[in-house]
Amino acid sequence: MRSDLYLDLFLKEDTHWWHVGKRMLMEQLIRKYMPHLQEKANLLDVGCGTGRMLDMLGGFGTPWGIDMADEALDFCRQRGFHNLRRHDLNQPFDFDFDFDVISALDVIEHLEDDIQGLKNLKQALNPDGILIVSVPAYQFMFSYWDVALGHKKRYTLKTLTQAVEAAGYTIVKKSYTNTSILIPAAVVRSLKGLAGRANRKINARLLSEDTDFTSLPKPLNDFLISLYNIENRLVLTKGLPMGLSALVVCKPNPSKQNV
């Protein structure tokens, strides 16, 4: 991930609609699929970024965060979090306890071997716990933004499901998310991509300076938060047939303990 984006994330994730809506969805998923969490529960945010998700997880137990970037962990410490480790998801975990909830949001698309990364997460997950995985959707949406973030690929719900099941999990919920912004995002990124291909300076700026986390006027930002929350309710019930992201909630499959 481009290093300047950590500061951008730190400054915006408290209020930006994308981050607020994602935290609301994660909280709702945990309440639905882990309703009996105890105060002593341990929750892990993989790719914790600058730490705002840890605040939410702290409402359920003890939050832990891992990230590959020292800049990200430094920002987490500024928020007052210290249960942090620099860790490469390609490597096995060495915690001496299991986690009841693990969130890996926009993480496995950074890996060359996503299945192995998911297997490593399973080793750290309580047999009765849940893993929540969210990834960017649709390869045709791959753009300058994915390059800036360090993505290897994007997924469909089918390919995400295949990877998760191959790693030894049973899926309890799957859905697309962020349906309403799929077409606007596709249009904006396509236009920026065309401009970048036509002009080297524009392309260089897109890769080195641009961000899709644009600050919006408060009324519009609040509207998008409300829209995100409406979609979250559909994700929790029927699911959404398309969207900018794909999501699964899964548990370790007891019949595939050695996978």
C-alpha angles and dihedrals in degrees: 000000000000107000097229090059091071091067090044089052093046092053097045110032095083092065112008110116095231094057096038092051093048092052090050090052093049091050092050092048093051092049091050101043101030103035095153101053113150125223089251091060118129118220125189128203109200113207088016094183112191095345111252092125088058089065090060094044089052089068089069101042138298113348122214128186136198129186138160094226122082089203090060093049091048090056090049089055089052086059089054100258120136106163088096137131135184102231139165110222089213087071128070119260122251101198113135092220138046128250122236093205128022122185120196105179117178091345116107093057085072092062129091088209107034094171092058090048090053090048090053089053090052090058089059096044125097109244087240094042132099135237118208114201126185125179138173112269134231125019091228086068092059106126148146087296092061089049091051090050094047097245120167095196147334127244145220119220087254096054091044090051091049092051094047094048092046088056091057106265135130113223117228097174136015132174145138117253135201094039097159095058097044096095096040090049091048091051095047095046092046092052092047090047092052090050090049093051090050096048127036094204092054090047091051091050092049091053098041107030114011124102131191090208092088118179110243134196109275096247091054092043090050091048091053091049089054091047091049090052092051089052090047090061090054091048089054093051122024099359128229123272097217140006149141091275136036121217139189134181111204145169131210111275107234091208090058101049092133096047 
